[in-house]
JSON list of C-alpha atoms in Angstrom, two decimals:
[
{"chain": "A", "resi": 1, "resn": "MET", "atom": "CA", "xyz": [0.00, 0.00, 0.00]},
{"chain": "A", "resi": 2, "resn": "PRO", "atom": "CA", "xyz": [1.46, 3.43, -0.92]},
{"chain": "A", "resi": 3, "resn": "SER", "atom": "CA", "xyz": [2.27, 5.85, 1.88]},
{"chain": "A", "resi": 4, "resn": "LEU", "atom": "CA", "xyz": [-0.41, 8.28, 2.97]},
{"chain": "A", "resi": 5, "resn": "THR", "atom": "CA", "xyz": [0.02, 11.66, 1.28]},
{"chain": "A", "resi": 6, "resn": "ARG", "atom": "CA", "xyz": [0.43, 14.32, 3.96]},
{"chain": "A", "resi": 7, "resn": "ARG", "atom": "CA", "xyz": [1.15, 17.42, 1.89]},
{"chain": "A", "resi": 8, "resn": "ILE", "atom": "CA", "xyz": [-1.37, 20.15, 2.66]},
{"chain": "A", "resi": 9, "resn": "SER", "atom": "CA", "xyz": [-2.52, 22.12, -0.36]},
{"chain": "A", "resi": 10, "resn": "PRO", "atom": "CA", "xyz": [-1.54, 25.82, -0.50]},
{"chain": "A", "resi": 11, "resn": "TRP", "atom": "CA", "xyz": [-5.16, 26.49, -1.49]},
{"chain": "A", "resi": 12, "resn": "PHE", "atom": "CA", "xyz": [-6.35, 25.11, 1.83]},
{"chain": "A", "resi": 13, "resn": "LEU", "atom": "CA", "xyz": [-3.80, 27.23, 3.66]},
{"chain": "A", "resi": 14, "resn": "LEU", "atom": "CA", "xyz": [-4.99, 30.28, 1.71]},
{"chain": "A", "resi": 15, "resn": "ILE", "atom": "CA", "xyz": [-8.61, 29.64, 2.68]},
{"chain": "A", "resi": 16, "resn": "LEU", "atom": "CA", "xyz": [-7.56, 29.09, 6.27]},
{"chain": "A", "resi": 17, "resn": "GLY", "atom": "CA", "xyz": [-5.66, 32.38, 6.14]},
{"chain": "A", "resi": 18, "resn": "VAL", "atom": "CA", "xyz": [-8.73, 34.22, 4.85]},
{"chain": "A", "resi": 19, "resn": "THR", "atom": "CA", "xyz": [-10.75, 32.71, 7.69]},
{"chain": "A", "resi": 20, "resn": "LEU", "atom": "CA", "xyz": [-8.21, 33.88, 10.23]},
{"chain": "A", "resi": 21, "resn": "LEU", "atom": "CA", "xyz": [-8.25, 37.33, 8.61]},
{"chain": "A", "resi": 22, "resn": "GLY", "atom": "CA", "xyz": [-11.98, 37.44, 9.26]},
{"chain": "A", "resi": 23, "resn": "GLY", "atom": "CA", "xyz": [-11.29, 36.72, 12.91]},
{"chain": "A", "resi": 24, "resn": "VAL", "atom": "CA", "xyz": [-8.69, 39.51, 13.03]},
{"chain": "A", "resi": 25, "resn": "LEU", "atom": "CA", "xyz": [-11.14, 41.98, 11.49]},
{"chain": "A", "resi": 26, "resn": "ALA", "atom": "CA", "xyz": [-13.83, 40.96, 13.97]},
{"chain": "A", "resi": 27, "resn": "ALA", "atom": "CA", "xyz": [-11.41, 41.41, 16.88]},
{"chain": "A", "resi": 28, "resn": "ALA", "atom": "CA", "xyz": [-10.22, 44.78, 15.56]},
{"chain": "A", "resi": 29, "resn": "ALA", "atom": "CA", "xyz": [-13.80, 46.04, 15.61]},
{"chain": "A", "resi": 30, "resn": "VAL", "atom": "CA", "xyz": [-13.92, 46.02, 19.43]},
{"chain": "A", "resi": 31, "resn": "PRO", "atom": "CA", "xyz": [-11.50, 48.88, 20.17]},
{"chain": "A", "resi": 32, "resn": "THR", "atom": "CA", "xyz": [-12.77, 50.91, 17.20]},
{"chain": "A", "resi": 33, "resn": "ARG", "atom": "CA", "xyz": [-16.43, 50.19, 18.04]},
{"chain": "A", "resi": 34, "resn": "SER", "atom": "CA", "xyz": [-17.09, 49.73, 14.33]},
{"chain": "A", "resi": 35, "resn": "GLY", "atom": "CA", "xyz": [-20.25, 47.77, 13.60]},
{"chain": "A", "resi": 36, "resn": "VAL", "atom": "CA", "xyz": [-19.37, 47.57, 9.91]},
{"chain": "A", "resi": 37, "resn": "LEU", "atom": "CA", "xyz": [-15.95, 46.11, 10.68]},
{"chain": "A", "resi": 38, "resn": "ALA", "atom": "CA", "xyz": [-17.45, 43.61, 13.13]},
{"chain": "A", "resi": 39, "resn": "THR", "atom": "CA", "xyz": [-20.06, 42.49, 10.61]},
{"chain": "A", "resi": 40, "resn": "SER", "atom": "CA", "xyz": [-17.47, 42.22, 7.83]},
{"chain": "A", "resi": 41, "resn": "GLY", "atom": "CA", "xyz": [-15.15, 40.20, 10.04]},
{"chain": "A", "resi": 42, "resn": "ILE", "atom": "CA", "xyz": [-17.89, 37.79, 11.10]},
{"chain": "A", "resi": 43, "resn": "PHE", "atom": "CA", "xyz": [-19.03, 37.39, 7.48]},
{"chain": "A", "resi": 44, "resn": "VAL", "atom": "CA", "xyz": [-15.52, 36.51, 6.27]},
{"chain": "A", "resi": 45, "resn": "LEU", "atom": "CA", "xyz": [-14.84, 34.31, 9.30]},
{"chain": "A", "resi": 46, "resn": "VAL", "atom": "CA", "xyz": [-17.99, 32.24, 8.85]},
{"chain": "A", "resi": 47, "resn": "LEU", "atom": "CA", "xyz": [-17.83, 31.92, 5.06]},
{"chain": "A", "resi": 48, "resn": "GLY", "atom": "CA", "xyz": [-14.13, 31.07, 5.10]},
{"chain": "A", "resi": 49, "resn": "GLY", "atom": "CA", "xyz": [-14.68, 28.63, 7.92]},
{"chain": "A", "resi": 50, "resn": "TRP", "atom": "CA", "xyz": [-17.51, 26.98, 6.01]},
{"chain": "A", "resi": 51, "resn": "VAL", "atom": "CA", "xyz": [-15.19, 26.31, 3.05]},
{"chain": "A", "resi": 52, "resn": "VAL", "atom": "CA", "xyz": [-12.56, 24.95, 5.45]},
{"chain": "A", "resi": 53, "resn": "SER", "atom": "CA", "xyz": [-15.19, 22.62, 6.91]},
{"chain": "A", "resi": 54, "resn": "LEU", "atom": "CA", "xyz": [-16.15, 21.46, 3.41]},
{"chain": "A", "resi": 55, "resn": "CYS", "atom": "CA", "xyz": [-12.53, 20.42, 2.86]},
{"chain": "A", "resi": 56, "resn": "LEU", "atom": "CA", "xyz": [-12.41, 18.64, 6.22]},
{"chain": "A", "resi": 57, "resn": "HIS", "atom": "CA", "xyz": [-15.70, 16.85, 5.47]},
{"chain": "A", "resi": 58, "resn": "GLU", "atom": "CA", "xyz": [-14.43, 15.48, 2.17]},
{"chain": "A", "resi": 59, "resn": "TYR", "atom": "CA", "xyz": [-11.01, 14.68, 3.63]},
{"chain": "A", "resi": 60, "resn": "GLY", "atom": "CA", "xyz": [-12.81, 12.62, 6.27]},
{"chain": "A", "resi": 61, "resn": "HIS", "atom": "CA", "xyz": [-14.44, 10.55, 3.54]},
{"chain": "A", "resi": 62, "resn": "ALA", "atom": "CA", "xyz": [-11.19, 10.18, 1.63]},
{"chain": "A", "resi": 63, "resn": "VAL", "atom": "CA", "xyz": [-8.85, 9.26, 4.46]},
{"chain": "A", "resi": 64, "resn": "THR", "atom": "CA", "xyz": [-11.33, 6.70, 5.78]},
{"chain": "A", "resi": 65, "resn": "ALA", "atom": "CA", "xyz": [-11.64, 5.20, 2.29]},
{"chain": "A", "resi": 66, "resn": "TYR", "atom": "CA", "xyz": [-7.84, 5.08, 2.01]},
{"chain": "A", "resi": 67, "resn": "ARG", "atom": "CA", "xyz": [-7.51, 3.20, 5.26]},
{"chain": "A", "resi": 68, "resn": "GLY", "atom": "CA", "xyz": [-10.39, 0.95, 4.19]},
{"chain": "A", "resi": 69, "resn": "GLY", "atom": "CA", "xyz": [-8.66, -0.20, 1.01]},
{"chain": "A", "resi": 70, "resn": "ASP", "atom": "CA", "xyz": [-9.25, 2.43, -1.70]},
{"chain": "A", "resi": 71, "resn": "THR", "atom": "CA", "xyz": [-5.74, 3.77, -2.22]},
{"chain": "A", "resi": 72, "resn": "SER", "atom": "CA", "xyz": [-6.80, 5.54, -5.44]},
{"chain": "A", "resi": 73, "resn": "VAL", "atom": "CA", "xyz": [-7.91, 8.56, -3.37]},
{"chain": "A", "resi": 74, "resn": "ALA", "atom": "CA", "xyz": [-4.25, 9.46, -2.84]},
{"chain": "A", "resi": 75, "resn": "ALA", "atom": "CA", "xyz": [-3.58, 9.70, -6.58]},
{"chain": "A", "resi": 76, "resn": "LYS", "atom": "CA", "xyz": [-6.72, 11.81, -7.00]},
{"chain": "A", "resi": 77, "resn": "GLY", "atom": "CA", "xyz": [-5.36, 14.38, -4.55]},
{"chain": "A", "resi": 78, "resn": "TYR", "atom": "CA", "xyz": [-8.16, 13.92, -2.03]},
{"chain": "A", "resi": 79, "resn": "LEU", "atom": "CA", "xyz": [-5.72, 13.66, 0.87]},
{"chain": "A", "resi": 80, "resn": "THR", "atom": "CA", "xyz": [-4.24, 17.15, 0.38]},
{"chain": "A", "resi": 81, "resn": "LEU", "atom": "CA", "xyz": [-7.29, 19.18, 1.54]},
{"chain": "A", "resi": 82, "resn": "ASP", "atom": "CA", "xyz": [-7.25, 20.90, -1.86]},
{"chain": "A", "resi": 83, "resn": "VAL", "atom": "CA", "xyz": [-10.74, 22.35, -2.33]},
{"chain": "A", "resi": 84, "resn": "ARG", "atom": "CA", "xyz": [-10.31, 22.14, -6.10]},
{"chain": "A", "resi": 85, "resn": "ARG", "atom": "CA", "xyz": [-10.14, 18.35, -5.86]},
{"chain": "A", "resi": 86, "resn": "TYR", "atom": "CA", "xyz": [-13.50, 18.21, -4.12]},
{"chain": "A", "resi": 87, "resn": "ALA", "atom": "CA", "xyz": [-15.37, 20.82, -6.05]},
{"chain": "A", "resi": 88, "resn": "ASP", "atom": "CA", "xyz": [-17.30, 21.42, -9.21]},
{"chain": "A", "resi": 89, "resn": "PRO", "atom": "CA", "xyz": [-17.30, 25.24, -9.50]},
{"chain": "A", "resi": 90, "resn": "GLY", "atom": "CA", "xyz": [-21.06, 25.44, -10.00]},
{"chain": "A", "resi": 91, "resn": "LEU", "atom": "CA", "xyz": [-22.61, 22.57, -8.08]},
{"chain": "A", "resi": 92, "resn": "SER", "atom": "CA", "xyz": [-20.04, 22.35, -5.30]},
{"chain": "A", "resi": 93, "resn": "LEU", "atom": "CA", "xyz": [-19.31, 26.00, -4.55]},
{"chain": "A", "resi": 94, "resn": "VAL", "atom": "CA", "xyz": [-21.62, 28.51, -6.20]},
{"chain": "A", "resi": 95, "resn": "LEU", "atom": "CA", "xyz": [-24.95, 26.74, -5.60]},
{"chain": "A", "resi": 96, "resn": "PRO", "atom": "CA", "xyz": [-24.22, 25.76, -1.97]},
{"chain": "A", "resi": 97, "resn": "LEU", "atom": "CA", "xyz": [-22.95, 29.29, -1.32]},
{"chain": "A", "resi": 98, "resn": "ILE", "atom": "CA", "xyz": [-26.19, 30.77, -2.67]},
{"chain": "A", "resi": 99, "resn": "ILE", "atom": "CA", "xyz": [-28.29, 28.36, -0.60]},
{"chain": "A", "resi": 100, "resn": "LEU", "atom": "CA", "xyz": [-26.22, 29.17, 2.49]},
{"chain": "A", "resi": 101, "resn": "LEU", "atom": "CA", "xyz": [-26.68, 32.90, 2.07]},
{"chain": "A", "resi": 102, "resn": "ILE", "atom": "CA", "xyz": [-30.37, 32.71, 1.20]},
{"chain": "A", "resi": 103, "resn": "GLY", "atom": "CA", "xyz": [-31.64, 29.91, 3.39]},
{"chain": "A", "resi": 104, "resn": "GLY", "atom": "CA", "xyz": [-28.94, 29.45, 6.03]},
{"chain": "A", "resi": 105, "resn": "LEU", "atom": "CA", "xyz": [-28.41, 25.82, 5.02]},
{"chain": "A", "resi": 106, "resn": "PRO", "atom": "CA", "xyz": [-24.79, 24.66, 4.64]},
{"chain": "A", "resi": 107, "resn": "LEU", "atom": "CA", "xyz": [-25.11, 22.03, 1.90]},
{"chain": "A", "resi": 108, "resn": "PRO", "atom": "CA", "xyz": [-22.51, 19.25, 1.60]},
{"chain": "A", "resi": 109, "resn": "GLY", "atom": "CA", "xyz": [-21.15, 20.92, -1.54]},
{"chain": "A", "resi": 110, "resn": "GLY", "atom": "CA", "xyz": [-18.09, 18.84, -2.33]},
{"chain": "A", "resi": 111, "resn": "ALA", "atom": "CA", "xyz": [-17.71, 15.29, -3.54]},
{"chain": "A", "resi": 112, "resn": "VAL", "atom": "CA", "xyz": [-15.07, 12.58, -3.56]},
{"chain": "A", "resi": 113, "resn": "TRP", "atom": "CA", "xyz": [-15.34, 9.55, -5.82]},
{"chain": "A", "resi": 114, "resn": "ILE", "atom": "CA", "xyz": [-14.71, 6.37, -3.88]},
{"chain": "A", "resi": 115, "resn": "ASN", "atom": "CA", "xyz": [-14.08, 2.96, -5.41]},
{"chain": "A", "resi": 116, "resn": "GLN", "atom": "CA", "xyz": [-16.62, 1.05, -3.32]},
{"chain": "A", "resi": 117, "resn": "TRP", "atom": "CA", "xyz": [-15.40, -2.29, -4.65]},
{"chain": "A", "resi": 118, "resn": "ALA", "atom": "CA", "xyz": [-11.95, -1.64, -3.16]},
{"chain": "A", "resi": 119, "resn": "LEU", "atom": "CA", "xyz": [-13.32, -1.25, 0.35]},
{"chain": "A", "resi": 120, "resn": "ARG", "atom": "CA", "xyz": [-12.88, -4.37, 2.45]},
{"chain": "A", "resi": 121, "resn": "SER", "atom": "CA", "xyz": [-16.32, -4.71, 4.02]},
{"chain": "A", "resi": 122, "resn": "ARG", "atom": "CA", "xyz": [-19.78, -3.24, 4.38]},
{"chain": "A", "resi": 123, "resn": "ALA", "atom": "CA", "xyz": [-18.69, -1.74, 7.68]},
{"chain": "A", "resi": 124, "resn": "ARG", "atom": "CA", "xyz": [-15.88, 0.10, 5.87]},
{"chain": "A", "resi": 125, "resn": "ARG", "atom": "CA", "xyz": [-18.33, 1.47, 3.32]},
{"chain": "A", "resi": 126, "resn": "SER", "atom": "CA", "xyz": [-20.58, 2.74, 6.09]},
{"chain": "A", "resi": 127, "resn": "ALA", "atom": "CA", "xyz": [-17.60, 4.24, 7.91]},
{"chain": "A", "resi": 128, "resn": "VAL", "atom": "CA", "xyz": [-16.61, 6.17, 4.78]},
{"chain": "A", "resi": 129, "resn": "SER", "atom": "CA", "xyz": [-20.07, 7.74, 4.61]},
{"chain": "A", "resi": 130, "resn": "LEU", "atom": "CA", "xyz": [-20.12, 8.56, 8.32]},
{"chain": "A", "resi": 131, "resn": "ALA", "atom": "CA", "xyz": [-16.65, 10.11, 8.35]},
{"chain": "A", "resi": 132, "resn": "GLY", "atom": "CA", "xyz": [-17.72, 13.30, 6.57]},
{"chain": "A", "resi": 133, "resn": "PRO", "atom": "CA", "xyz": [-20.56, 14.26, 8.95]},
{"chain": "A", "resi": 134, "resn": "ALA", "atom": "CA", "xyz": [-18.36, 13.19, 11.86]},
{"chain": "A", "resi": 135, "resn": "ALA", "atom": "CA", "xyz": [-15.81, 15.80, 10.77]},
{"chain": "A", "resi": 136, "resn": "ASN", "atom": "CA", "xyz": [-18.52, 18.48, 10.84]},
{"chain": "A", "resi": 137, "resn": "LEU", "atom": "CA", "xyz": [-19.68, 17.40, 14.29]},
{"chain": "A", "resi": 138, "resn": "ALA", "atom": "CA", "xyz": [-16.12, 17.29, 15.63]},
{"chain": "A", "resi": 139, "resn": "LEU", "atom": "CA", "xyz": [-15.35, 20.75, 14.26]},
{"chain": "A", "resi": 140, "resn": "GLY", "atom": "CA", "xyz": [-18.58, 22.11, 15.71]},
{"chain": "A", "resi": 141, "resn": "VAL", "atom": "CA", "xyz": [-17.77, 20.71, 19.16]},
{"chain": "A", "resi": 142, "resn": "VAL", "atom": "CA", "xyz": [-14.20, 22.06, 19.00]},
{"chain": "A", "resi": 143, "resn": "LEU", "atom": "CA", "xyz": [-15.52, 25.54, 18.16]},
{"chain": "A", "resi": 144, "resn": "ILE", "atom": "CA", "xyz": [-18.08, 25.38, 20.98]},
{"chain": "A", "resi": 145, "resn": "ILE", "atom": "CA", "xyz": [-15.38, 24.32, 23.46]},
{"chain": "A", "resi": 146, "resn": "THR", "atom": "CA", "xyz": [-13.05, 27.07, 22.21]},
{"chain": "A", "resi": 147, "resn": "VAL", "atom": "CA", "xyz": [-15.67, 29.77, 22.78]},
{"chain": "A", "resi": 148, "resn": "ALA", "atom": "CA", "xyz": [-16.47, 28.40, 26.24]},
{"chain": "A", "resi": 149, "resn": "ALA", "atom": "CA", "xyz": [-12.80, 28.04, 27.21]},
{"chain": "A", "resi": 150, "resn": "PHE", "atom": "CA", "xyz": [-11.93, 31.65, 26.33]},
{"chain": "A", "resi": 151, "resn": "PRO", "atom": "CA", "xyz": [-14.71, 33.83, 27.77]},
{"chain": "A", "resi": 152, "resn": "GLY", "atom": "CA", "xyz": [-12.55, 36.92, 27.34]},
{"chain": "A", "resi": 153, "resn": "MET", "atom": "CA", "xyz": [-12.29, 36.69, 23.56]},
{"chain": "A", "resi": 154, "resn": "PRO", "atom": "CA", "xyz": [-13.72, 39.66, 21.63]},
{"chain": "A", "resi": 155, "resn": "LEU", "atom": "CA", "xyz": [-17.49, 39.44, 21.33]},
{"chain": "A", "resi": 156, "resn": "PRO", "atom": "CA", "xyz": [-17.60, 39.55, 17.49]},
{"chain": "A", "resi": 157, "resn": "VAL", "atom": "CA", "xyz": [-15.08, 36.69, 17.30]},
{"chain": "A", "resi": 158, "resn": "ALA", "atom": "CA", "xyz": [-17.06, 34.59, 19.78]},
{"chain": "A", "resi": 159, "resn": "ALA", "atom": "CA", "xyz": [-20.27, 35.34, 17.87]},
{"chain": "A", "resi": 160, "resn": "GLY", "atom": "CA", "xyz": [-18.70, 34.37, 14.54]},
{"chain": "A", "resi": 161, "resn": "LEU", "atom": "CA", "xyz": [-17.24, 31.13, 15.91]},
{"chain": "A", "resi": 162, "resn": "SER", "atom": "CA", "xyz": [-20.59, 30.27, 17.51]},
{"chain": "A", "resi": 163, "resn": "ALA", "atom": "CA", "xyz": [-22.42, 30.83, 14.23]},
{"chain": "A", "resi": 164, "resn": "LEU", "atom": "CA", "xyz": [-19.83, 28.69, 12.42]},
{"chain": "A", "resi": 165, "resn": "ALA", "atom": "CA", "xyz": [-20.25, 25.98, 15.08]},
{"chain": "A", "resi": 166, "resn": "TYR", "atom": "CA", "xyz": [-24.01, 26.05, 14.56]},
{"chain": "A", "resi": 167, "resn": "PHE", "atom": "CA", "xyz": [-23.55, 25.61, 10.80]},
{"chain": "A", "resi": 168, "resn": "GLN", "atom": "CA", "xyz": [-21.45, 22.51, 11.54]},
{"chain": "A", "resi": 169, "resn": "ILE", "atom": "CA", "xyz": [-24.31, 21.09, 13.61]},
{"chain": "A", "resi": 170, "resn": "ILE", "atom": "CA", "xyz": [-26.73, 21.81, 10.76]},
{"chain": "A", "resi": 171, "resn": "ALA", "atom": "CA", "xyz": [-24.37, 20.14, 8.27]},
{"chain": "A", "resi": 172, "resn": "PHE", "atom": "CA", "xyz": [-24.08, 17.09, 10.53]},
{"chain": "A", "resi": 173, "resn": "VAL", "atom": "CA", "xyz": [-27.84, 16.68, 10.94]},
{"chain": "A", "resi": 174, "resn": "LEU", "atom": "CA", "xyz": [-28.57, 17.38, 7.28]},
{"chain": "A", "resi": 175, "resn": "ASN", "atom": "CA", "xyz": [-25.96, 14.90, 6.04]},
{"chain": "A", "resi": 176, "resn": "MET", "atom": "CA", "xyz": [-27.11, 12.19, 8.43]},
{"chain": "A", "resi": 177, "resn": "LEU", "atom": "CA", "xyz": [-30.69, 12.15, 7.12]},
{"chain": "A", "resi": 178, "resn": "PRO", "atom": "CA", "xyz": [-31.40, 8.78, 5.42]},
{"chain": "A", "resi": 179, "resn": "VAL", "atom": "CA", "xyz": [-32.09, 10.37, 2.03]},
{"chain": "A", "resi": 180, "resn": "PRO", "atom": "CA", "xyz": [-30.50, 8.93, -1.14]},
{"chain": "A", "resi": 181, "resn": "GLY", "atom": "CA", "xyz": [-27.61, 11.14, -2.13]},
{"chain": "A", "resi": 182, "resn": "LEU", "atom": "CA", "xyz": [-26.74, 12.07, 1.45]},
{"chain": "A", "resi": 183, "resn": "ASP", "atom": "CA", "xyz": [-24.28, 10.39, 3.79]},
{"chain": "A", "resi": 184, "resn": "GLY", "atom": "CA", "xyz": [-26.96, 9.00, 6.08]},
{"chain": "A", "resi": 185, "resn": "TRP", "atom": "CA", "xyz": [-28.27, 6.90, 3.21]},
{"chain": "A", "resi": 186, "resn": "GLY", "atom": "CA", "xyz": [-24.72, 5.94, 2.24]},
{"chain": "A", "resi": 187, "resn": "ALA", "atom": "CA", "xyz": [-24.13, 4.57, 5.73]},
{"chain": "A", "resi": 188, "resn": "LEU", "atom": "CA", "xyz": [-27.27, 2.41, 5.53]},
{"chain": "A", "resi": 189, "resn": "GLU", "atom": "CA", "xyz": [-27.01, 1.36, 1.89]},
{"chain": "A", "resi": 190, "resn": "PRO", "atom": "CA", "xyz": [-24.52, -1.52, 2.31]},
{"chain": "A", "resi": 191, "resn": "TYR", "atom": "CA", "xyz": [-27.01, -3.28, 4.59]},
{"chain": "A", "resi": 192, "resn": "LEU", "atom": "CA", "xyz": [-30.15, -2.73, 2.48]},
{"chain": "A", "resi": 193, "resn": "SER", "atom": "CA", "xyz": [-31.77, -5.23, 0.17]},
{"chain": "A", "resi": 194, "resn": "ALA", "atom": "CA", "xyz": [-31.04, -5.13, -3.56]},
{"chain": "A", "resi": 195, "resn": "PRO", "atom": "CA", "xyz": [-34.48, -3.63, -4.42]},
{"chain": "A", "resi": 196, "resn": "ALA", "atom": "CA", "xyz": [-33.98, -0.88, -1.83]},
{"chain": "A", "resi": 197, "resn": "ARG", "atom": "CA", "xyz": [-30.54, -0.06, -3.23]},
{"chain": "A", "resi": 198, "resn": "ARG", "atom": "CA", "xyz": [-31.96, 0.08, -6.77]},
{"chain": "A", "resi": 199, "resn": "LEU", "atom": "CA", "xyz": [-34.70, 2.44, -5.61]},
{"chain": "A", "resi": 200, "resn": "GLY", "atom": "CA", "xyz": [-32.09, 4.61, -3.95]},
{"chain": "A", "resi": 201, "resn": "GLU", "atom": "CA", "xyz": [-30.09, 4.77, -7.18]},
{"chain": "A", "resi": 202, "resn": "ARG", "atom": "CA", "xyz": [-33.17, 5.89, -9.12]},
{"chain": "A", "resi": 203, "resn": "VAL", "atom": "CA", "xyz": [-34.11, 8.71, -6.76]},
{"chain": "A", "resi": 204, "resn": "ARG", "atom": "CA", "xyz": [-30.55, 9.75, -5.83]},
{"chain": "A", "resi": 205, "resn": "PRO", "atom": "CA", "xyz": [-30.25, 12.52, -8.48]},
{"chain": "A", "resi": 206, "resn": "TRP", "atom": "CA", "xyz": [-33.30, 14.46, -7.28]},
{"chain": "A", "resi": 207, "resn": "ALA", "atom": "CA", "xyz": [-34.06, 13.33, -3.70]},
{"chain": "A", "resi": 208, "resn": "PRO", "atom": "CA", "xyz": [-31.70, 15.90, -2.06]},
{"chain": "A", "resi": 209, "resn": "PHE", "atom": "CA", "xyz": [-33.36, 18.69, -4.05]},
{"chain": "A", "resi": 210, "resn": "VAL", "atom": "CA", "xyz": [-36.79, 17.62, -2.84]},
{"chain": "A", "resi": 211, "resn": "LEU", "atom": "CA", "xyz": [-35.47, 17.69, 0.73]},
{"chain": "A", "resi": 212, "resn": "LEU", "atom": "CA", "xyz": [-33.94, 21.12, 0.10]},
{"chain": "A", "resi": 213, "resn": "ALA", "atom": "CA", "xyz": [-37.26, 22.44, -1.24]},
{"chain": "A", "resi": 214, "resn": "LEU", "atom": "CA", "xyz": [-39.06, 21.15, 1.85]},
{"chain": "A", "resi": 215, "resn": "LEU", "atom": "CA", "xyz": [-36.57, 22.79, 4.19]},
{"chain": "A", "resi": 216, "resn": "LEU", "atom": "CA", "xyz": [-36.56, 26.11, 2.37]},
{"chain": "A", "resi": 217, "resn": "PHE", "atom": "CA", "xyz": [-40.19, 26.54, 1.36]},
{"chain": "A", "resi": 218, "resn": "VAL", "atom": "CA", "xyz": [-42.37, 24.54, 3.77]},
{"chain": "A", "resi": 219, "resn": "PRO", "atom": "CA", "xyz": [-42.58, 26.57, 7.00]},
{"chain": "A", "resi": 220, "resn": "GLY", "atom": "CA", "xyz": [-43.50, 23.69, 9.31]},
{"chain": "A", "resi": 221, "resn": "VAL", "atom": "CA", "xyz": [-40.68, 21.46, 8.06]},
{"chain": "A", "resi": 222, "resn": "SER", "atom": "CA", "xyz": [-38.05, 24.19, 8.16]},
{"chain": "A", "resi": 223, "resn": "ALA", "atom": "CA", "xyz": [-39.16, 25.32, 11.64]},
{"chain": "A", "resi": 224, "resn": "LEU", "atom": "CA", "xyz": [-38.91, 21.76, 12.96]},
{"chain": "A", "resi": 225, "resn": "PHE", "atom": "CA", "xyz": [-35.50, 21.23, 11.38]},
{"chain": "A", "resi": 226, "resn": "PHE", "atom": "CA", "xyz": [-34.01, 24.46, 12.75]},
{"chain": "A", "resi": 227, "resn": "ALA", "atom": "CA", "xyz": [-35.56, 23.86, 16.17]},
{"chain": "A", "resi": 228, "resn": "ALA", "atom": "CA", "xyz": [-33.97, 20.41, 16.30]},
{"chain": "A", "resi": 229, "resn": "THR", "atom": "CA", "xyz": [-30.54, 21.68, 15.23]},
{"chain": "A", "resi": 230, "resn": "GLN", "atom": "CA", "xyz": [-30.66, 24.53, 17.75]},
{"chain": "A", "resi": 231, "resn": "LEU", "atom": "CA", "xyz": [-31.60, 22.04, 20.45]},
{"chain": "A", "resi": 232, "resn": "LEU", "atom": "CA", "xyz": [-28.61, 19.87, 19.53]},
{"chain": "A", "resi": 233, "resn": "PHE", "atom": "CA", "xyz": [-26.37, 22.95, 19.41]},
{"chain": "A", "resi": 234, "resn": "GLY", "atom": "CA", "xyz": [-27.46, 23.88, 22.94]},
{"chain": "A", "resi": 235, "resn": "ALA", "atom": "CA", "xyz": [-27.08, 20.31, 24.18]},
{"chain": "A", "resi": 236, "resn": "ALA", "atom": "CA", "xyz": [-23.48, 20.33, 22.91]},
{"chain": "A", "resi": 237, "resn": "GLY", "atom": "CA", "xyz": [-22.80, 23.42, 25.03]},
{"chain": "A", "resi": 238, "resn": "GLY", "atom": "CA", "xyz": [-23.30, 26.07, 22.37]},
{"chain": "A", "resi": 239, "resn": "ASN", "atom": "CA", "xyz": [-24.08, 29.62, 23.48]},
{"chain": "A", "resi": 240, "resn": "GLN", "atom": "CA", "xyz": [-27.45, 30.51, 21.96]},
{"chain": "A", "resi": 241, "resn": "GLU", "atom": "CA", "xyz": [-27.05, 34.26, 22.50]},
{"chain": "A", "resi": 242, "resn": "LEU", "atom": "CA", "xyz": [-23.64, 34.36, 20.80]},
{"chain": "A", "resi": 243, "resn": "PHE", "atom": "CA", "xyz": [-24.91, 32.18, 17.96]},
{"chain": "A", "resi": 244, "resn": "ARG", "atom": "CA", "xyz": [-27.82, 34.56, 17.34]},
{"chain": "A", "resi": 245, "resn": "LEU", "atom": "CA", "xyz": [-25.49, 37.56, 17.29]},
{"chain": "A", "resi": 246, "resn": "GLY", "atom": "CA", "xyz": [-23.21, 35.87, 14.78]},
{"chain": "A", "resi": 247, "resn": "TYR", "atom": "CA", "xyz": [-26.12, 34.59, 12.70]},
{"chain": "A", "resi": 248, "resn": "SER", "atom": "CA", "xyz": [-27.64, 38.08, 12.57]},
{"chain": "A", "resi": 249, "resn": "ALA", "atom": "CA", "xyz": [-24.32, 39.58, 11.46]},
{"chain": "A", "resi": 250, "resn": "MET", "atom": "CA", "xyz": [-23.85, 36.83, 8.88]},
{"chain": "A", "resi": 251, "resn": "PHE", "atom": "CA", "xyz": [-27.20, 37.69, 7.30]},
{"chain": "A", "resi": 252, "resn": "PHE", "atom": "CA", "xyz": [-26.91, 41.42, 7.85]},
{"chain": "A", "resi": 253, "resn": "TRP", "atom": "CA", "xyz": [-29.04, 42.34, 4.84]},
{"chain": "A", "resi": 254, "resn": "ARG", "atom": "CA", "xyz": [-32.11, 40.86, 6.49]},
{"chain": "A", "resi": 255, "resn": "ASN", "atom": "CA", "xyz": [-31.89, 43.60, 9.13]},
{"chain": "A", "resi": 256, "resn": "LEU", "atom": "CA", "xyz": [-31.70, 46.49, 6.65]}
]
């Protein structure tokens, strides 16, 4: 088996740098008392952090597949955290970005192509699907702990990190739904009957869009979904007040 590629892509480092710049701008807003600077910093921090989380999500899939037997992911560049390897410019970045800004839903966005036949067992196939959402959940918990552990951090930074943590919780819950095309279905699929798998293949291209339409345009469904994710966010130790401040700054145009 070839050695695991550990080179981190400069593109990932650039995105990480932009995210950190957002945090610096948010922190700089405190002494200057600039609402515009605080809002701009939070906006850059959350958007940059969301792209970072997309890379970590797809890396989770890829590294788990590699350890499960699909060594082709190394040659495809999936183990470098290079966002270009995971993304189709339209479907993976532009569309999810629009949905995030309009509806507040962080879609999965990226994609890695796994050779399922190379994986050693059904459990490995399930683990590959679960690894992406697990990365979102882990990042969300780390952000929540960071905010709690440093109560003296500037308020805009804490608000931005809390909003970013909440988006990770949303991404985790959304991806874990047992809908064809999402990771929750991928985790179950190896254990389903052949007719169920065939049905999943038929509806996979459009099932996530039906779910998206329900979440965006059906008030009862969207209210239930966001209530459940906020409950999970609070149960994980998330600060609801800080999250709401960051969320409001992230969608500043709604307050105009």
